[in-house]
XYZ file of C-alpha atoms in Angstrom:
571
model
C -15.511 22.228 -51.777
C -18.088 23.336 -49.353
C -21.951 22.148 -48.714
C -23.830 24.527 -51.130
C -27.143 25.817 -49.801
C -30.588 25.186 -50.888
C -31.125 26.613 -54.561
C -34.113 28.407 -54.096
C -33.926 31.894 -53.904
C -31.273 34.433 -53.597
C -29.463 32.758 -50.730
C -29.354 29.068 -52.539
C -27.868 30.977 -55.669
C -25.214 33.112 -53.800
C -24.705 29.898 -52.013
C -24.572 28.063 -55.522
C -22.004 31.514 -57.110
C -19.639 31.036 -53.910
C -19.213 26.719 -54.271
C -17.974 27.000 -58.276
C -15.062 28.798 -57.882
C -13.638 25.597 -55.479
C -15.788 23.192 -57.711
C -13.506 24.054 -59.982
C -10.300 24.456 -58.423
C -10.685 21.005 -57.427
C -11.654 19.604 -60.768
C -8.226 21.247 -61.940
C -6.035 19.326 -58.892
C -8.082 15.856 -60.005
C -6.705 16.232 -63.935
C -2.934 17.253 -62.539
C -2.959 13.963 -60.333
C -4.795 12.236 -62.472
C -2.153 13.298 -65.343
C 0.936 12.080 -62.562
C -0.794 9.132 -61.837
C -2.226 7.896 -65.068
C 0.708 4.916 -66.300
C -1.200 2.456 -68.353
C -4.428 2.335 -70.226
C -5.966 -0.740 -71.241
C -9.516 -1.212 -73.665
C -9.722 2.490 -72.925
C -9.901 2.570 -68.768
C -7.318 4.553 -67.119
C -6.452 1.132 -65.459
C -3.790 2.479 -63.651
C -2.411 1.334 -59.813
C -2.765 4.851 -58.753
C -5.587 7.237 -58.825
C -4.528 9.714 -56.405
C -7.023 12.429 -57.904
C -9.849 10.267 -56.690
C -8.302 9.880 -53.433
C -8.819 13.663 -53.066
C -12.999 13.986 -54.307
C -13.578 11.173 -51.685
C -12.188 13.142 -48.908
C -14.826 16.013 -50.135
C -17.698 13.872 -51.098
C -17.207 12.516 -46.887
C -16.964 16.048 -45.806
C -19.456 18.060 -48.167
C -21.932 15.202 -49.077
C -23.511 13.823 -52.338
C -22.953 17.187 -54.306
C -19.191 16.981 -54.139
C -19.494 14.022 -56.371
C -20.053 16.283 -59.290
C -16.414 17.160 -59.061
C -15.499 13.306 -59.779
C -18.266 13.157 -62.596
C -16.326 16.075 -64.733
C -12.899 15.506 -63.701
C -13.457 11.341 -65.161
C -14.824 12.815 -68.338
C -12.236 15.796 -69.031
C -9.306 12.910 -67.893
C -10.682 10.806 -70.334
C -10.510 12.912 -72.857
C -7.422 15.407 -71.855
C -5.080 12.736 -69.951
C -6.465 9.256 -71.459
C -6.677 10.093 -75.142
C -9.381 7.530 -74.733
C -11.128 5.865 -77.913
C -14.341 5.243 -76.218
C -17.462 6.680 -77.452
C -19.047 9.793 -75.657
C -21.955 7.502 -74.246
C -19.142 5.107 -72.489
C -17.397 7.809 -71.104
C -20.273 9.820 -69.629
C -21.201 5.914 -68.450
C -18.166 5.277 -67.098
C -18.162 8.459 -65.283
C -21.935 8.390 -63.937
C -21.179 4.577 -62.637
C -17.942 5.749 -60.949
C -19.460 9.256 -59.727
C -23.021 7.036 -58.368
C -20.803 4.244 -56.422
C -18.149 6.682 -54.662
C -21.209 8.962 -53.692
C -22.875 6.416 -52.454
C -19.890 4.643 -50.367
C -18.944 7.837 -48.672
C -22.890 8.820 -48.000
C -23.116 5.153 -46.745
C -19.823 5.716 -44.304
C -20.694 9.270 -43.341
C -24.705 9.082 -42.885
C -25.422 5.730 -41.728
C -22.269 4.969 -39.967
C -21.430 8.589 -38.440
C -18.007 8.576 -39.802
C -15.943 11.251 -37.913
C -13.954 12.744 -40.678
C -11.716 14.003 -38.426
C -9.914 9.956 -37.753
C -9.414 10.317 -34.334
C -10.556 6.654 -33.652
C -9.411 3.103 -34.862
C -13.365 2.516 -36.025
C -13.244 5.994 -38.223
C -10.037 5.027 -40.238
C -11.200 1.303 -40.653
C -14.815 2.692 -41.758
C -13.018 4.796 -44.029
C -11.106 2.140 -45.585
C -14.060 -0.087 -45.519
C -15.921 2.381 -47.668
C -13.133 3.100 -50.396
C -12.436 -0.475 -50.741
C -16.385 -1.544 -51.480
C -17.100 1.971 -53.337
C -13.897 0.198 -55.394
C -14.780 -3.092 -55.934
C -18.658 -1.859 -56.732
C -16.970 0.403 -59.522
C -14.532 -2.634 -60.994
C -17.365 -4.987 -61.268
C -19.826 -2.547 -63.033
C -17.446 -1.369 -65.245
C -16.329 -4.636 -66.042
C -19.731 -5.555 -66.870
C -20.497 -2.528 -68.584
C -17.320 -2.619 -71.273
C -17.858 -6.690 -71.854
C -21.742 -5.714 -72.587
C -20.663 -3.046 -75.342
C -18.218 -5.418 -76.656
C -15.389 -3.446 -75.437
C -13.730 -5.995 -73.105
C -12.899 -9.220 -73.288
C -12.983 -11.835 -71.033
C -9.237 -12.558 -71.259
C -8.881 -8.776 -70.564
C -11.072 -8.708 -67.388
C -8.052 -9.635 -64.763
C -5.455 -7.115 -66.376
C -8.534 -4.302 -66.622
C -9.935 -4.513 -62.906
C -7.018 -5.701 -60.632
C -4.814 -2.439 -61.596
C -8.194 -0.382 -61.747
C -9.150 -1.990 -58.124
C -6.004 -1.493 -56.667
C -5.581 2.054 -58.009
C -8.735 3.377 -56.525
C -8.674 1.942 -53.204
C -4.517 2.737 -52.865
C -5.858 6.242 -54.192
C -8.550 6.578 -51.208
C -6.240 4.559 -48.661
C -2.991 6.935 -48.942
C -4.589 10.185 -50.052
C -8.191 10.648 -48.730
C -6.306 10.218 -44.583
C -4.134 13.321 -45.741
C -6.699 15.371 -47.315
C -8.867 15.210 -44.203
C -6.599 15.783 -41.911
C -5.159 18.498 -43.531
C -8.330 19.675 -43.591
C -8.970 19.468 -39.727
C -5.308 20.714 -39.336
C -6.727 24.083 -41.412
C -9.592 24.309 -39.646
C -7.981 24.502 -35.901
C -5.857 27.354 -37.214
C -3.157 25.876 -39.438
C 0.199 23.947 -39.923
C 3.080 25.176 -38.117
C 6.428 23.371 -38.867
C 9.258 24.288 -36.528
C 13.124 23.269 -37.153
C 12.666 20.931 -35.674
C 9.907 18.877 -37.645
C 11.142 20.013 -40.632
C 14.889 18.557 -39.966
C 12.630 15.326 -38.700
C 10.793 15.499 -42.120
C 14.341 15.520 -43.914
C 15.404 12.542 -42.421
C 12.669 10.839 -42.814
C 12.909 11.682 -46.617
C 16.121 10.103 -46.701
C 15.387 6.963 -45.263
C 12.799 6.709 -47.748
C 14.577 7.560 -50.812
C 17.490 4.861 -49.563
C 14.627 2.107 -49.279
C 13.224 2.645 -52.166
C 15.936 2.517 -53.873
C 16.472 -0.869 -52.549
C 13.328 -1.586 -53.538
C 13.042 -0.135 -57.540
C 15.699 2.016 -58.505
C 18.148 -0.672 -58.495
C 16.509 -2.504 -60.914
C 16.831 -6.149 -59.215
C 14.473 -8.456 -59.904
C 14.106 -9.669 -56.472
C 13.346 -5.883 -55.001
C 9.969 -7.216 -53.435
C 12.019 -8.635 -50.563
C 13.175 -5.202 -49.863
C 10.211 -3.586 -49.643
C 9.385 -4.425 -45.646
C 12.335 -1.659 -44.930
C 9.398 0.495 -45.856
C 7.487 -0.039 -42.959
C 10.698 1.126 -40.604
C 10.121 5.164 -41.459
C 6.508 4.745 -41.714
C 5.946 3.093 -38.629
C 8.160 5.832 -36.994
C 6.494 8.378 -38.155
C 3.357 7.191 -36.757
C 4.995 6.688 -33.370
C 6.117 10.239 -33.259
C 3.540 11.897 -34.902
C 0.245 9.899 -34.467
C -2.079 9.592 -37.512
C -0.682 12.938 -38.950
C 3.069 11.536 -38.940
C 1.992 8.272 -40.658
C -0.604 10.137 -43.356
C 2.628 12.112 -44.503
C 4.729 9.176 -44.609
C 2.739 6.895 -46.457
C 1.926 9.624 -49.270
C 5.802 10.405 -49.428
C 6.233 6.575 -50.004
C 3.564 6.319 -52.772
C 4.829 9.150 -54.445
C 8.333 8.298 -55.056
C 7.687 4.428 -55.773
C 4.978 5.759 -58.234
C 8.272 8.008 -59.271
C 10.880 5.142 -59.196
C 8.990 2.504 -60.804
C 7.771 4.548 -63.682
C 11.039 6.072 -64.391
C 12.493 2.331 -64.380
C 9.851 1.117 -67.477
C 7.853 -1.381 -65.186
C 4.275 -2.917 -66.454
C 1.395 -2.736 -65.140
C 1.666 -5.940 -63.498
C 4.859 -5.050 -61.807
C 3.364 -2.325 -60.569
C 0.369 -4.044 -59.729
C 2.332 -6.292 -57.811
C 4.059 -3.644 -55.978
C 1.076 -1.357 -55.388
C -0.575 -4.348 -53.237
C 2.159 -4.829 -50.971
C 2.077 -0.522 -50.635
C -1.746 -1.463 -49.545
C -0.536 -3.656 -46.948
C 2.217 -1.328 -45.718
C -0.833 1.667 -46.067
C -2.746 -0.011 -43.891
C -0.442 -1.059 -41.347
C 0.789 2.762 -41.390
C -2.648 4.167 -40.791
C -3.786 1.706 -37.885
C -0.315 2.213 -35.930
C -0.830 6.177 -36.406
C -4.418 5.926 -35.348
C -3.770 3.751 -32.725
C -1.011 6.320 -31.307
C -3.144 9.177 -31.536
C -6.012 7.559 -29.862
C -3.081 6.078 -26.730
C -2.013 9.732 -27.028
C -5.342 11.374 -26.572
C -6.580 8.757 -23.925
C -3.468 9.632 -21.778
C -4.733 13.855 -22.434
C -8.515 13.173 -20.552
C -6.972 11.008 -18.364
C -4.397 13.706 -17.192
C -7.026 16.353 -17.488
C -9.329 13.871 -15.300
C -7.008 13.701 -13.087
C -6.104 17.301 -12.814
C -10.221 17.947 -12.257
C -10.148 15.462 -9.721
C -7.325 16.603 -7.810
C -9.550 19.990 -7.742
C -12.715 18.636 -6.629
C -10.974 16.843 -4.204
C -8.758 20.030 -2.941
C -11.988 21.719 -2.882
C -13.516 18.934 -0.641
C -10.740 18.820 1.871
C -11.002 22.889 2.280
C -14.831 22.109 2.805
C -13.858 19.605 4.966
C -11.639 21.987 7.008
C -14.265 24.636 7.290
C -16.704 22.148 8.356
C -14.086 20.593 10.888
C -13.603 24.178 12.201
C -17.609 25.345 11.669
C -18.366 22.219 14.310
C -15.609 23.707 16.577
C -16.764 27.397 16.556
C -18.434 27.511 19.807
C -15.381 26.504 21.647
C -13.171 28.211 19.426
C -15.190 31.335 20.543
C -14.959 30.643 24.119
C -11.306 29.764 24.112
C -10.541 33.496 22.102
C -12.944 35.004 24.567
C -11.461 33.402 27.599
C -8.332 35.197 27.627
C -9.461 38.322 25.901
C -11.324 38.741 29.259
C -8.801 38.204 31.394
C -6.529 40.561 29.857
C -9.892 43.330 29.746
C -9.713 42.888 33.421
C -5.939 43.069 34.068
C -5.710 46.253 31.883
C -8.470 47.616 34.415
C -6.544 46.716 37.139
C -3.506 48.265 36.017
C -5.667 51.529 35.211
C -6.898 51.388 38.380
C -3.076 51.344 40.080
C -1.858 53.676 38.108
C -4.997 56.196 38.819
C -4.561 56.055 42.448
C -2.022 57.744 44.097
C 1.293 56.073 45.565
C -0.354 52.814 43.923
C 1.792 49.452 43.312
C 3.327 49.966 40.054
C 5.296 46.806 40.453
C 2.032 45.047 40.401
C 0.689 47.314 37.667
C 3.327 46.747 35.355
C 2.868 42.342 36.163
C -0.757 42.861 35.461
C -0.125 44.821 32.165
C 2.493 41.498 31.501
C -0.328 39.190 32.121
C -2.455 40.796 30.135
C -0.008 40.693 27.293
C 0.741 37.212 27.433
C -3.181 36.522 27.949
C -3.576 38.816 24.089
C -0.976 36.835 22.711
C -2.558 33.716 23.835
C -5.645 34.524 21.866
C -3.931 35.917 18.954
C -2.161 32.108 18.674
C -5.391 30.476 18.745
C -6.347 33.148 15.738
C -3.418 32.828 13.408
C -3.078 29.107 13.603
C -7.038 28.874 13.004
C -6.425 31.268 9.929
C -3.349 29.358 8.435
C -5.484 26.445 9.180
C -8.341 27.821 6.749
C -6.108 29.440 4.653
C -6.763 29.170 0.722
C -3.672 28.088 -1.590
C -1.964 25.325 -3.589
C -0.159 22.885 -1.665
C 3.353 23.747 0.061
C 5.984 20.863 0.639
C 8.232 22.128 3.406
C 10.113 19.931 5.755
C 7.774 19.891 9.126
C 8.870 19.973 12.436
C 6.511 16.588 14.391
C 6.516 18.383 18.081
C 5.558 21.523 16.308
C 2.900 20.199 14.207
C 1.182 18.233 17.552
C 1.142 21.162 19.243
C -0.843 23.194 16.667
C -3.106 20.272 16.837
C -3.553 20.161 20.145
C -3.881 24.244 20.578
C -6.301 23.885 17.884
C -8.553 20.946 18.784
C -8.021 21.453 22.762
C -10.879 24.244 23.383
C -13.577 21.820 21.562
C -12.335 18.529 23.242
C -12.437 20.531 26.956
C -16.041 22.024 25.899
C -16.725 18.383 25.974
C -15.141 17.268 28.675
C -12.456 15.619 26.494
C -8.720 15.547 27.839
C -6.754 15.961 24.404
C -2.907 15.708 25.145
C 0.236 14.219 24.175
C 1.294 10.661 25.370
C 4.182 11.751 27.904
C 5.496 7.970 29.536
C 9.018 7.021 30.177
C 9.677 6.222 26.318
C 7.461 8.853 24.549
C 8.748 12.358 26.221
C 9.076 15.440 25.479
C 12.554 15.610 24.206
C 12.072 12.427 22.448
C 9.049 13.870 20.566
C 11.384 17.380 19.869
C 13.597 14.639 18.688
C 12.078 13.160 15.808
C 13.243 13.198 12.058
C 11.586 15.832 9.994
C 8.577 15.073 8.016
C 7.878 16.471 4.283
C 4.827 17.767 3.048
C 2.058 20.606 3.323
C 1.303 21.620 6.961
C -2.155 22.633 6.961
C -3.271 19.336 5.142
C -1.524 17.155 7.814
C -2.533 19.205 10.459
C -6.129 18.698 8.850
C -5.567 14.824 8.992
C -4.986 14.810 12.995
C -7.662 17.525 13.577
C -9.940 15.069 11.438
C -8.965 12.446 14.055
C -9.107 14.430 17.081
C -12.120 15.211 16.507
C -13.787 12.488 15.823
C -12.057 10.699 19.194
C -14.309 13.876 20.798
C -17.583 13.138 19.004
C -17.714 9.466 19.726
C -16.485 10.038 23.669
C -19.033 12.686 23.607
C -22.330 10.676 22.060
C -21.815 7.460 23.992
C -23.384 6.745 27.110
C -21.088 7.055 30.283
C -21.902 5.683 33.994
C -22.600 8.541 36.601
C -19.009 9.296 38.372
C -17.488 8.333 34.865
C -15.695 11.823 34.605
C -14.854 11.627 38.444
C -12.613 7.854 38.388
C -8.511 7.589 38.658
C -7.061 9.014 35.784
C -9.204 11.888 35.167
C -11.807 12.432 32.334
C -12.024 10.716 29.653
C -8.996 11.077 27.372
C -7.185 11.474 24.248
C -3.762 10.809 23.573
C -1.425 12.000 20.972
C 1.776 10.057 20.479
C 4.635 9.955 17.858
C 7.126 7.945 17.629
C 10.222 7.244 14.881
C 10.066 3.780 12.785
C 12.745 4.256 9.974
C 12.455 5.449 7.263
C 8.856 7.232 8.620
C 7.122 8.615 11.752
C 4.491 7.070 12.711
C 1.735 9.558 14.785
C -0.919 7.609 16.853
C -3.956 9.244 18.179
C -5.040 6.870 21.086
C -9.200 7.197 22.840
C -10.953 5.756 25.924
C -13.991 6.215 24.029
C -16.515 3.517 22.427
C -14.786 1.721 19.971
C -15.483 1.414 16.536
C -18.522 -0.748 15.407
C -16.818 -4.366 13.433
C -19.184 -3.745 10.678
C -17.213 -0.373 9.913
C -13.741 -1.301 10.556
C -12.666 -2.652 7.528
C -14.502 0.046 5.527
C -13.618 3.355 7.412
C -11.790 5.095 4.994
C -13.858 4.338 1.579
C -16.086 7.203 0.984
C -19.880 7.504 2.614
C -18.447 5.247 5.688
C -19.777 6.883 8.481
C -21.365 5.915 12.251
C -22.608 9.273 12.820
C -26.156 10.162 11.877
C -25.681 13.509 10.365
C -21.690 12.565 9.273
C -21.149 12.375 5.309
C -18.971 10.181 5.437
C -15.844 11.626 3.638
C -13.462 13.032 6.474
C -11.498 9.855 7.046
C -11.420 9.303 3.078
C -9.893 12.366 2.515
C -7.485 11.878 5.321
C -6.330 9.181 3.760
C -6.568 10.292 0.053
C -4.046 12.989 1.380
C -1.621 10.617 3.719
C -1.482 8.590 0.380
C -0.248 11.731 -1.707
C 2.335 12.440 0.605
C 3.660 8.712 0.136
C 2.459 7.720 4.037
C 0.119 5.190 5.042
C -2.790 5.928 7.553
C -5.014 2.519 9.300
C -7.164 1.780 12.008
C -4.845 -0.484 14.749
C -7.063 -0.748 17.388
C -11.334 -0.701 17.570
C -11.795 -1.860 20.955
C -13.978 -0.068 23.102
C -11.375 2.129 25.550
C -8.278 1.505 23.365
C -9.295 3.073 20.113
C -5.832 3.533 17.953
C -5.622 5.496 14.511
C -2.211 5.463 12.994
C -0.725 7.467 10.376
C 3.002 6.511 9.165
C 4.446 9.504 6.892
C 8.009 9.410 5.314
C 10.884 11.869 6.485
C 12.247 14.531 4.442
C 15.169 12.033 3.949
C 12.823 9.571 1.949
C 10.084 11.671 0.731
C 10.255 11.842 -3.151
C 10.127 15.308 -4.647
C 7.360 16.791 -6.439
């Protein structure tokens, strides 16, 4: 059934042509359920605890609107007439039918206007609006056909229980098991169609099975105390929800309503037997439909929270390669003079050596060590290049077992030409216990090179800032020691290495220790305040653990502790 357009004019009558063709196709499916469905009749009502045809029009009145009602007005009065046999007179049937057609338009308006039903049930609140609406559109109909048959002397009042329970419980089982399928078989249409792999379909079998053995427990066997089988229902319906979300337990419940409807017919119960039975299948619909809802819902959750956490994992890759380019950016001066520093050197070796080699009976001994130098001074600046270009380099993250001395010393190649532009000493912690062998030493770490080497730079450079900004006494640079310094230590603490960049500088304020590494920390007036949390936002991803040990002024200690390839968990 689809929305038909307005009816004036040549577009609202095309409009009008295209809509009867399905108006009428669905008429046809209401009679044929309405014919499996229909068991009893009583004072002329097709009081029957099944009406799976109207189960169907609800699902189109919700998605097309008011006019889709017309589909339950003729389908009531042809069933009446063709499936019913019915002995009421023509102005009872068309009332029967307007009453019925008036409340279920109204209910689904109600649920779909004024409550913004989503007919697709992908929440809890949809499915319970849904029910909510068949079961008052239901009762609305019971009592006013009641009413209406005890007015015209039709009905009465002994008859009013064994008319409106079975017609209550038949319209709202109708809505409850089939109006769920019909709309979701609608959205599965509409997002390009069913597709049923072996897999599902051996699923499906099974499930089938397990049915058909319950209910036989249940009806087929023909014992009297069947009810107390009937919970075994809820075992494949409840799995099929768990498997399959809302879809799963839709299918489920309508395969369950179809063969009791099957068994208990075929068996010679009553109405109130079946009554009886179809109340309990209202309690099992229900449970069905709120575990498959709630699955889908747990299911979907778990989707925007994965692809939430996928777009943050971007933004935040993005922000540390930012944050690299700004790290370098801040260093470029240096960077420049530390290229250009041995670029000139080797310019004026190579002269040199021209100069030998022009003159006759030069040195070529001494041409051919100034041509060396001059090699070694090129190579120098083509080091400081291609670690500054892996540095910036643009890629996913690679996990390779890292060598610690080998790492340092990129940092320290990298970070050295800014720190001694400052005035900064920037070198590894050589004492008795930390030395060079010991360093060479250390247990391999895991992880992705340029984003650790990022983390130290971060540090570095920071230590250089701070030194550089604060205030220091005349003669400062000239005391025991040397200038001003920064120390780069590492040292092995099974199962991790722990790497400890050590200052002389300031110290950090108290007010900002405890909150360095949350986002917009900063105690630099142009700083944004995200360097040190995405240092540690990527020491945490590669399981390590990265702190502030020491904010005293001259004695300013950052740690970070990151596993060994030993301990590091894959992935």
């Amino acid at each position: 059934m689809t929305r038909p357009a307005t009816p004036a004019g040549p577009d609202g009558a095309a409009g009008a042509l295209r809509a009867l063709p399905v108006g009428l196709a669905a008429v046809v499916v209401y009679l044929g359920l309405e014919w499996l469905g229909f068991l009893h009749e009583v004072k002329g009502l097709p009081a029957t605890p099944w009406n799976p045809g109207l189960g169907v029009v609800f699902a189109l009145i919700v998605l097309d609107g008011p006019p889709a009602a017309a589909v339950l007005f003729a389908g009531i009065v042809l069933a009446e007439v063709l499936v019913v046999d019915t002995a009421l007179s023509w102005p009872l049937v068309v009332a029967v039918a307007a009453i019925e057609t008036a409340c279920y338009a109204a209910a689904g308006t109600v649920a779909l206007r004024l409550f913004r039903l989503d007919v697709g049930l992908a929440r809890l609140r949809d499915v319970l609006l849904l029910l909510g609406a068949g079961l008052a559109g239901a009762a609305l109909v019971a009592l006013l056909l009641t009413l209406l048959l005890i007015g015209f002397g039709e009905l009465g009042v002994q008859d009013v229980l064994a008319t409106t329970v079975p017609l209550l419980v038949g319209d709202v089982l109708g809505i409850a098991v089939i109006t769920p399928l019909t709309l979701r078989l609608v959205a599965a249409r509409r997002k390009g169609g069913l597709a049923f792999g072996a897999g599902v379909v051996a699923e499906a079998a099974a499930g089938a099975l397990v049915i058909a053995a319950c209910l036989w427990l249940v009806a087929a066997s023909g014992r009297p105390d069947g009810f107390k089988y009937f919970h075994l229902l809820a075992l494949p319906v409840v799995a099929a929800a768990v498997r399959h979300g809302l879809d799963g337990a839709c299918l489920a419940l309508a395969g369950v309503q179809l063969g009791l409807v099957a068994l208990l017919h075929l068996h010679g119960h009553d109405v109130r037997a079946f009554t009886e039975y179809q109340a309990l299948m209202g309690v099992l619909t229900a449970t069905g439909l709120v575990a498959g809802v709630v699955v889908g819902e747990r299911r979907t959750a778990e989707t925007l929270a994965r692809a939430a956490e996928a777009r943050a994992k971007a933004k935040e890759a993005e922000a540390a390669r930012a944050a690299r380019f700004s790290l370098v950016s801040s260093m470029a001066s240096a960077l420049a003079h530390e290229i250009n520093q041995p670029m000139t050197a080797a310019r004026a070796l190579a002269r040199a050596a021209q100069h030998i080699v022009q003159t006759p009976g030069g040195d070529l001994a001494r041409a051919e060590a100034n041509l060396a130098n001059a090699v070694a001074q090129i190579d120098q600046a083509g080091t400081v290049i291609r670690r500054m270009r892996d540095f910036l380099r643009r890629g996913a993250p690679v996990r390779e077992p890292i060598a610690v001395a080998a790492l340092l010393d990129d940092v320290l190649a990298i970070a050295g030409a800014d720190a001694r532009a400052h005035a900064v000493e920037v070198a590894l912690d050589l004492s008795a216990d930390l030395s060079a062998d010991a360093i060479a030493d250390l247990p391999a770490i895991a992880g992705d090179r340029v984003q650790l080497q990022q983390v130290l730079l971060n540090l570095v450079r920071n230590a250089v800032e701070a030194i550089a900004a604060a205030p220091r006494p005349p003669g400062d640079r000239k005391r025991p020691g040397g200038l001003v310094r920064i120390a780069v230590a590492a040292r092995s603490d099974p199962p991790r290495v722990e790497i400890a960049v050590t200052d002389n500088g300031p110290g950090v304020p108290p007010h900002l220790a405890a909150h360095l590494f949350e986002p917009l920390t900063t105690s630099k007036d142009d700083g944004l305040g995200l360097g040190l949390a995405i240092c540690a936002s990527i020491v945490e991803a590669h399981g390590g653990h990265i702190w502030l040990q020491s904010s005293a002024p001259g004695a300013t200690e950052f740690r970070v502790a990151l596993p060994t390839v030993a301990t590091t968990p894959s992935g």
